């Protein structure tokens, strides 16, 4: 699929980690397919996760009382967002597919990645009520969450201690991506890589490489509460 553009938003501190290897496999495999692949390595970039006044260049819309959501919406319209945010928005704008690669922290994404979502997907750029969910502004894009867990697969089942892994995906896939109009591919989960053999970790990488070969043929998941909770 030459010409397809992919943005990998990657959050791990160690390049030699399984997450680092999964990211490398993605770059290698999709580049081989003729895709153009960009990586936002959040830790290496020292990406600022906090949503603050610094995200707005110049004057505020209302200097009496600071409302972050309103201010970034207005700054986006004026072209007055900080350069790091504009840079990431350009990458999102150009991408056909967004891949989020990270270790699951507390049934969620690491703070640095959540900060990326908070600061980059601003109103006016990614959504603007009622333009959300199926009519969100990023509706021609696909997203995929690829992550590792600390716990075993059994722990993340309906009857398991952590509950179905899909419950954890609801705020990430539905509350963020689908809200912005993005269609979501089935997640890719490597369960408990720290607790398995080197051999099994290699198999995890091979399975991911294999999936990437036919990724563009996949149909997005049914973006409804049923997928997560039934």
PDB file of C-alpha atoms in Angstrom, residues 1-222:
ATOM      1  CA  UNK A   1       0.000   0.000   0.000  1.00  0.00           C
ATOM      2  CA  UNK A   2       2.461   2.635  -1.154  1.00  0.00           C
ATOM      3  CA  UNK A   3       1.516   6.155  -0.221  1.00  0.00           C
ATOM      4  CA  UNK A   4      -0.278   5.331   3.031  1.00  0.00           C
ATOM      5  CA  UNK A   5       0.907   7.474   5.933  1.00  0.00           C
ATOM      6  CA  UNK A   6       1.251   6.117   9.447  1.00  0.00           C
ATOM      7  CA  UNK A   7       1.933   7.939  12.708  1.00  0.00           C
ATOM      8  CA  UNK A   8       3.185   5.859  15.636  1.00  0.00           C
ATOM      9  CA  UNK A   9       2.723   7.592  18.982  1.00  0.00           C
ATOM     10  CA  UNK A  10       5.136   5.679  21.191  1.00  0.00           C
ATOM     11  CA  UNK A  11       5.507   5.883  24.968  1.00  0.00           C
ATOM     12  CA  UNK A  12       8.259   3.826  26.565  1.00  0.00           C
ATOM     13  CA  UNK A  13      11.447   4.928  28.293  1.00  0.00           C
ATOM     14  CA  UNK A  14      13.610   2.012  27.112  1.00  0.00           C
ATOM     15  CA  UNK A  15      14.362   1.349  23.414  1.00  0.00           C
ATOM     16  CA  UNK A  16      15.305  -2.278  24.224  1.00  0.00           C
ATOM     17  CA  UNK A  17      11.903  -2.983  25.818  1.00  0.00           C
ATOM     18  CA  UNK A  18       9.301  -5.165  24.110  1.00  0.00           C
ATOM     19  CA  UNK A  19       7.359  -1.974  23.357  1.00  0.00           C
ATOM     20  CA  UNK A  20      10.485  -0.588  21.687  1.00  0.00           C
ATOM     21  CA  UNK A  21      10.842  -3.775  19.637  1.00  0.00           C
ATOM     22  CA  UNK A  22       7.149  -3.747  18.668  1.00  0.00           C
ATOM     23  CA  UNK A  23       7.554  -0.153  17.493  1.00  0.00           C
ATOM     24  CA  UNK A  24      10.627  -1.110  15.434  1.00  0.00           C
ATOM     25  CA  UNK A  25       8.775  -4.040  13.859  1.00  0.00           C
ATOM     26  CA  UNK A  26       5.950  -1.656  12.892  1.00  0.00           C
ATOM     27  CA  UNK A  27       8.338   0.819  11.256  1.00  0.00           C
ATOM     28  CA  UNK A  28      10.155  -1.968   9.404  1.00  0.00           C
ATOM     29  CA  UNK A  29       7.091  -3.889   8.209  1.00  0.00           C
ATOM     30  CA  UNK A  30       5.008  -0.882   7.135  1.00  0.00           C
ATOM     31  CA  UNK A  31       7.989   0.805   5.431  1.00  0.00           C
ATOM     32  CA  UNK A  32       8.514  -2.448   3.487  1.00  0.00           C
ATOM     33  CA  UNK A  33       4.908  -2.111   2.287  1.00  0.00           C
ATOM     34  CA  UNK A  34       5.736   1.330   0.905  1.00  0.00           C
ATOM     35  CA  UNK A  35       4.000   3.265   3.693  1.00  0.00           C
ATOM     36  CA  UNK A  36       5.547   6.448   4.987  1.00  0.00           C
ATOM     37  CA  UNK A  37       5.995   6.044   8.759  1.00  0.00           C
ATOM     38  CA  UNK A  38       6.527   8.814  11.325  1.00  0.00           C
ATOM     39  CA  UNK A  39       7.259   8.138  15.014  1.00  0.00           C
ATOM     40  CA  UNK A  40       6.486  10.508  17.873  1.00  0.00           C
ATOM     41  CA  UNK A  41       8.733   9.047  20.584  1.00  0.00           C
ATOM     42  CA  UNK A  42       7.198  10.945  23.497  1.00  0.00           C
ATOM     43  CA  UNK A  43       9.861  10.266  26.143  1.00  0.00           C
ATOM     44  CA  UNK A  44      12.749  10.954  23.751  1.00  0.00           C
ATOM     45  CA  UNK A  45      11.027  14.196  22.681  1.00  0.00           C
ATOM     46  CA  UNK A  46      10.475  15.085  26.352  1.00  0.00           C
ATOM     47  CA  UNK A  47       6.900  15.803  25.331  1.00  0.00           C
ATOM     48  CA  UNK A  48       5.132  18.080  27.820  1.00  0.00           C
ATOM     49  CA  UNK A  49       2.032  16.212  29.058  1.00  0.00           C
ATOM     50  CA  UNK A  50       0.527  19.087  31.073  1.00  0.00           C
ATOM     51  CA  UNK A  51      -2.230  21.181  29.516  1.00  0.00           C
ATOM     52  CA  UNK A  52      -1.341  24.742  30.608  1.00  0.00           C
ATOM     53  CA  UNK A  53      -1.426  28.414  29.655  1.00  0.00           C
ATOM     54  CA  UNK A  54       1.870  27.772  27.796  1.00  0.00           C
ATOM     55  CA  UNK A  55      -0.090  26.015  25.044  1.00  0.00           C
ATOM     56  CA  UNK A  56      -1.447  29.390  23.914  1.00  0.00           C
ATOM     57  CA  UNK A  57       0.906  31.835  22.213  1.00  0.00           C
ATOM     58  CA  UNK A  58       0.108  35.505  22.726  1.00  0.00           C
ATOM     59  CA  UNK A  59      -3.048  36.983  24.231  1.00  0.00           C
ATOM     60  CA  UNK A  60      -5.827  35.037  25.894  1.00  0.00           C
ATOM     61  CA  UNK A  61      -9.412  35.050  24.678  1.00  0.00           C
ATOM     62  CA  UNK A  62     -10.495  35.800  28.269  1.00  0.00           C
ATOM     63  CA  UNK A  63      -7.724  37.027  30.562  1.00  0.00           C
ATOM     64  CA  UNK A  64     -10.098  37.358  33.537  1.00  0.00           C
ATOM     65  CA  UNK A  65     -10.733  33.656  34.009  1.00  0.00           C
ATOM     66  CA  UNK A  66      -8.673  30.896  32.415  1.00  0.00           C
ATOM     67  CA  UNK A  67     -10.645  28.099  30.725  1.00  0.00           C
ATOM     68  CA  UNK A  68      -8.214  25.727  28.971  1.00  0.00           C
ATOM     69  CA  UNK A  69     -10.761  24.183  26.593  1.00  0.00           C
ATOM     70  CA  UNK A  70     -12.045  27.551  25.399  1.00  0.00           C
ATOM     71  CA  UNK A  71      -8.575  29.057  25.134  1.00  0.00           C
ATOM     72  CA  UNK A  72      -7.082  26.273  23.008  1.00  0.00           C
ATOM     73  CA  UNK A  73     -10.166  26.193  20.775  1.00  0.00           C
ATOM     74  CA  UNK A  74      -9.794  29.932  20.118  1.00  0.00           C
ATOM     75  CA  UNK A  75      -6.000  29.689  19.783  1.00  0.00           C
ATOM     76  CA  UNK A  76      -6.421  26.864  17.242  1.00  0.00           C
ATOM     77  CA  UNK A  77      -8.704  29.119  15.157  1.00  0.00           C
ATOM     78  CA  UNK A  78      -6.136  31.940  15.276  1.00  0.00           C
ATOM     79  CA  UNK A  79      -3.166  29.636  14.627  1.00  0.00           C
ATOM     80  CA  UNK A  80      -1.831  30.528  18.081  1.00  0.00           C
ATOM     81  CA  UNK A  81      -1.179  27.129  19.650  1.00  0.00           C
ATOM     82  CA  UNK A  82       2.358  26.341  20.817  1.00  0.00           C
ATOM     83  CA  UNK A  83       4.691  24.943  18.149  1.00  0.00           C
ATOM     84  CA  UNK A  84       4.965  21.442  19.687  1.00  0.00           C
ATOM     85  CA  UNK A  85       1.172  21.030  19.569  1.00  0.00           C
ATOM     86  CA  UNK A  86       0.958  22.334  15.986  1.00  0.00           C
ATOM     87  CA  UNK A  87       3.729  19.920  14.981  1.00  0.00           C
ATOM     88  CA  UNK A  88       1.807  16.905  16.367  1.00  0.00           C
ATOM     89  CA  UNK A  89      -1.471  18.073  14.820  1.00  0.00           C
ATOM     90  CA  UNK A  90       0.237  18.211  11.409  1.00  0.00           C
ATOM     91  CA  UNK A  91       1.383  14.611  11.849  1.00  0.00           C
ATOM     92  CA  UNK A  92      -2.155  13.533  12.798  1.00  0.00           C
ATOM     93  CA  UNK A  93      -3.648  15.486   9.893  1.00  0.00           C
ATOM     94  CA  UNK A  94      -1.394  13.716   7.393  1.00  0.00           C
ATOM     95  CA  UNK A  95      -1.781  10.201   8.809  1.00  0.00           C
ATOM     96  CA  UNK A  96      -4.161   7.562   7.451  1.00  0.00           C
ATOM     97  CA  UNK A  97      -3.442   5.356  10.465  1.00  0.00           C
ATOM     98  CA  UNK A  98      -2.484   6.198  14.066  1.00  0.00           C
ATOM     99  CA  UNK A  99      -0.798   3.442  16.074  1.00  0.00           C
ATOM    100  CA  UNK A 100      -0.438   3.935  19.823  1.00  0.00           C
ATOM    101  CA  UNK A 101       2.327   1.777  21.316  1.00  0.00           C
ATOM    102  CA  UNK A 102       2.667   1.670  25.107  1.00  0.00           C
ATOM    103  CA  UNK A 103       2.685  -0.371  28.322  1.00  0.00           C
ATOM    104  CA  UNK A 104      -0.663  -0.421  30.137  1.00  0.00           C
ATOM    105  CA  UNK A 105      -0.404   1.637  33.350  1.00  0.00           C
ATOM    106  CA  UNK A 106      -3.243   1.354  35.873  1.00  0.00           C
ATOM    107  CA  UNK A 107      -5.648   0.044  33.187  1.00  0.00           C
ATOM    108  CA  UNK A 108      -4.839   3.086  31.059  1.00  0.00           C
ATOM    109  CA  UNK A 109      -2.149   4.705  28.956  1.00  0.00           C
ATOM    110  CA  UNK A 110       0.968   6.323  30.487  1.00  0.00           C
ATOM    111  CA  UNK A 111       0.515   9.967  31.585  1.00  0.00           C
ATOM    112  CA  UNK A 112       2.781  11.259  28.811  1.00  0.00           C
ATOM    113  CA  UNK A 113       0.502   9.692  26.175  1.00  0.00           C
ATOM    114  CA  UNK A 114      -2.677  10.887  27.872  1.00  0.00           C
ATOM    115  CA  UNK A 115      -1.076  14.357  27.890  1.00  0.00           C
ATOM    116  CA  UNK A 116      -0.525  14.022  24.143  1.00  0.00           C
ATOM    117  CA  UNK A 117      -4.265  13.291  23.727  1.00  0.00           C
ATOM    118  CA  UNK A 118      -5.208  16.222  26.004  1.00  0.00           C
ATOM    119  CA  UNK A 119      -3.021  18.759  24.214  1.00  0.00           C
ATOM    120  CA  UNK A 120      -3.153  17.639  20.582  1.00  0.00           C
ATOM    121  CA  UNK A 121      -6.798  16.631  20.019  1.00  0.00           C
ATOM    122  CA  UNK A 122      -8.258  20.055  20.739  1.00  0.00           C
ATOM    123  CA  UNK A 123     -11.742  21.250  19.923  1.00  0.00           C
ATOM    124  CA  UNK A 124     -11.868  22.713  16.438  1.00  0.00           C
ATOM    125  CA  UNK A 125      -9.087  20.405  15.261  1.00  0.00           C
ATOM    126  CA  UNK A 126     -10.343  16.908  16.173  1.00  0.00           C
ATOM    127  CA  UNK A 127     -13.997  17.509  17.105  1.00  0.00           C
ATOM    128  CA  UNK A 128     -16.518  20.234  17.842  1.00  0.00           C
ATOM    129  CA  UNK A 129     -19.867  19.270  19.263  1.00  0.00           C
ATOM    130  CA  UNK A 130     -22.130  18.124  17.574  1.00  0.00           C
ATOM    131  CA  UNK A 131     -19.321  17.017  15.224  1.00  0.00           C
ATOM    132  CA  UNK A 132     -18.176  14.065  17.274  1.00  0.00           C
ATOM    133  CA  UNK A 133     -18.289  10.255  17.139  1.00  0.00           C
ATOM    134  CA  UNK A 134     -19.253   9.353  13.544  1.00  0.00           C
ATOM    135  CA  UNK A 135     -19.011  12.984  12.468  1.00  0.00           C
ATOM    136  CA  UNK A 136     -15.793  13.854  14.354  1.00  0.00           C
ATOM    137  CA  UNK A 137     -13.254  15.809  12.300  1.00  0.00           C
ATOM    138  CA  UNK A 138     -10.802  12.874  12.063  1.00  0.00           C
ATOM    139  CA  UNK A 139     -13.348  10.581  10.463  1.00  0.00           C
ATOM    140  CA  UNK A 140     -11.207   9.398   7.559  1.00  0.00           C
ATOM    141  CA  UNK A 141      -8.550   7.934   9.836  1.00  0.00           C
ATOM    142  CA  UNK A 142      -7.905   4.591  11.470  1.00  0.00           C
ATOM    143  CA  UNK A 143      -6.364   3.958  14.892  1.00  0.00           C
ATOM    144  CA  UNK A 144      -4.921   0.915  16.623  1.00  0.00           C
ATOM    145  CA  UNK A 145      -3.890   0.522  20.254  1.00  0.00           C
ATOM    146  CA  UNK A 146      -0.938  -1.855  20.653  1.00  0.00           C
ATOM    147  CA  UNK A 147       0.164  -2.418  24.229  1.00  0.00           C
ATOM    148  CA  UNK A 148       1.726  -4.720  26.798  1.00  0.00           C
ATOM    149  CA  UNK A 149       0.263  -5.666  30.174  1.00  0.00           C
ATOM    150  CA  UNK A 150       1.734  -6.633  33.529  1.00  0.00           C
ATOM    151  CA  UNK A 151      -0.984  -9.202  34.223  1.00  0.00           C
ATOM    152  CA  UNK A 152      -1.761 -12.448  32.422  1.00  0.00           C
ATOM    153  CA  UNK A 153      -4.527 -12.854  29.861  1.00  0.00           C
ATOM    154  CA  UNK A 154      -6.694 -14.744  32.418  1.00  0.00           C
ATOM    155  CA  UNK A 155      -6.627 -11.705  34.730  1.00  0.00           C
ATOM    156  CA  UNK A 156      -8.177  -9.560  31.999  1.00  0.00           C
ATOM    157  CA  UNK A 157     -11.277 -11.660  31.324  1.00  0.00           C
ATOM    158  CA  UNK A 158     -14.877 -11.060  32.411  1.00  0.00           C
ATOM    159  CA  UNK A 159     -14.407 -13.436  35.334  1.00  0.00           C
ATOM    160  CA  UNK A 160     -10.823 -12.307  36.036  1.00  0.00           C
ATOM    161  CA  UNK A 161      -9.650 -10.028  38.833  1.00  0.00           C
ATOM    162  CA  UNK A 162      -9.041  -7.074  36.440  1.00  0.00           C
ATOM    163  CA  UNK A 163     -12.248  -7.523  34.419  1.00  0.00           C
ATOM    164  CA  UNK A 164     -12.467  -7.780  30.642  1.00  0.00           C
ATOM    165  CA  UNK A 165      -9.585  -5.906  28.951  1.00  0.00           C
ATOM    166  CA  UNK A 166     -12.248  -4.287  26.752  1.00  0.00           C
ATOM    167  CA  UNK A 167     -13.481  -2.288  29.761  1.00  0.00           C
ATOM    168  CA  UNK A 168     -10.082  -0.575  29.897  1.00  0.00           C
ATOM    169  CA  UNK A 169     -10.264   0.140  26.166  1.00  0.00           C
ATOM    170  CA  UNK A 170     -13.596   1.981  26.413  1.00  0.00           C
ATOM    171  CA  UNK A 171     -12.173   5.389  27.499  1.00  0.00           C
ATOM    172  CA  UNK A 172      -9.209   5.141  25.097  1.00  0.00           C
ATOM    173  CA  UNK A 173     -10.806   3.742  21.951  1.00  0.00           C
ATOM    174  CA  UNK A 174     -14.350   5.018  22.349  1.00  0.00           C
ATOM    175  CA  UNK A 175     -14.013   8.079  24.590  1.00  0.00           C
ATOM    176  CA  UNK A 176     -11.068   9.562  22.682  1.00  0.00           C
ATOM    177  CA  UNK A 177     -10.580   8.038  19.227  1.00  0.00           C
ATOM    178  CA  UNK A 178     -14.169   7.302  18.248  1.00  0.00           C
ATOM    179  CA  UNK A 179     -15.252  10.648  19.756  1.00  0.00           C
ATOM    180  CA  UNK A 180     -12.920  12.344  17.244  1.00  0.00           C
ATOM    181  CA  UNK A 181     -14.459  10.292  14.410  1.00  0.00           C
ATOM    182  CA  UNK A 182     -11.554   7.859  14.074  1.00  0.00           C
ATOM    183  CA  UNK A 183     -12.385   4.259  13.111  1.00  0.00           C
ATOM    184  CA  UNK A 184     -10.722   1.776  15.449  1.00  0.00           C
ATOM    185  CA  UNK A 185      -9.043  -1.493  14.502  1.00  0.00           C
ATOM    186  CA  UNK A 186      -8.982  -4.382  17.005  1.00  0.00           C
ATOM    187  CA  UNK A 187      -6.307  -3.771  19.660  1.00  0.00           C
ATOM    188  CA  UNK A 188      -3.053  -5.705  19.670  1.00  0.00           C
ATOM    189  CA  UNK A 189      -2.230  -6.937  23.171  1.00  0.00           C
ATOM    190  CA  UNK A 190       0.925  -8.649  24.407  1.00  0.00           C
ATOM    191  CA  UNK A 191      -0.006 -10.098  27.781  1.00  0.00           C
ATOM    192  CA  UNK A 192       2.606 -10.212  30.556  1.00  0.00           C
ATOM    193  CA  UNK A 193       5.797 -10.130  28.458  1.00  0.00           C
ATOM    194  CA  UNK A 194       7.897  -9.819  31.636  1.00  0.00           C
ATOM    195  CA  UNK A 195       6.634 -13.176  32.873  1.00  0.00           C
ATOM    196  CA  UNK A 196       7.332 -15.271  29.770  1.00  0.00           C
ATOM    197  CA  UNK A 197      10.426 -16.768  28.127  1.00  0.00           C
ATOM    198  CA  UNK A 198      12.620 -15.005  25.585  1.00  0.00           C
ATOM    199  CA  UNK A 199      11.219 -17.457  23.035  1.00  0.00           C
ATOM    200  CA  UNK A 200       7.644 -16.402  23.763  1.00  0.00           C
ATOM    201  CA  UNK A 201       8.590 -12.728  23.494  1.00  0.00           C
ATOM    202  CA  UNK A 202      10.059 -13.451  20.033  1.00  0.00           C
ATOM    203  CA  UNK A 203       6.785 -15.123  19.111  1.00  0.00           C
ATOM    204  CA  UNK A 204       4.910 -11.992  20.210  1.00  0.00           C
ATOM    205  CA  UNK A 205       7.025  -9.920  17.810  1.00  0.00           C
ATOM    206  CA  UNK A 206       6.485 -12.411  14.991  1.00  0.00           C
ATOM    207  CA  UNK A 207       2.718 -12.428  15.554  1.00  0.00           C
ATOM    208  CA  UNK A 208       2.660  -8.625  15.330  1.00  0.00           C
ATOM    209  CA  UNK A 209       4.787  -8.597  12.152  1.00  0.00           C
ATOM    210  CA  UNK A 210       2.398 -11.160  10.685  1.00  0.00           C
ATOM    211  CA  UNK A 211      -0.665  -9.091  11.524  1.00  0.00           C
ATOM    212  CA  UNK A 212       0.885  -5.962  10.003  1.00  0.00           C
ATOM    213  CA  UNK A 213       1.181  -7.752   6.638  1.00  0.00           C
ATOM    214  CA  UNK A 214      -2.610  -7.749   6.211  1.00  0.00           C
ATOM    215  CA  UNK A 215      -3.500  -4.799   8.453  1.00  0.00           C
ATOM    216  CA  UNK A 216      -4.961  -2.682   5.655  1.00  0.00           C
ATOM    217  CA  UNK A 217      -7.490  -5.422   4.861  1.00  0.00           C
ATOM    218  CA  UNK A 218      -8.926  -5.409   8.396  1.00  0.00           C
ATOM    219  CA  UNK A 219     -12.378  -4.059   9.144  1.00  0.00           C
ATOM    220  CA  UNK A 220     -12.717  -1.645  12.091  1.00  0.00           C
ATOM    221  CA  UNK A 221     -14.474  -2.883  15.232  1.00  0.00           C
ATOM    222  CA  UNK A 222     -18.129  -2.101  15.764  1.00  0.00           C
TER     223      UNK A 222
END
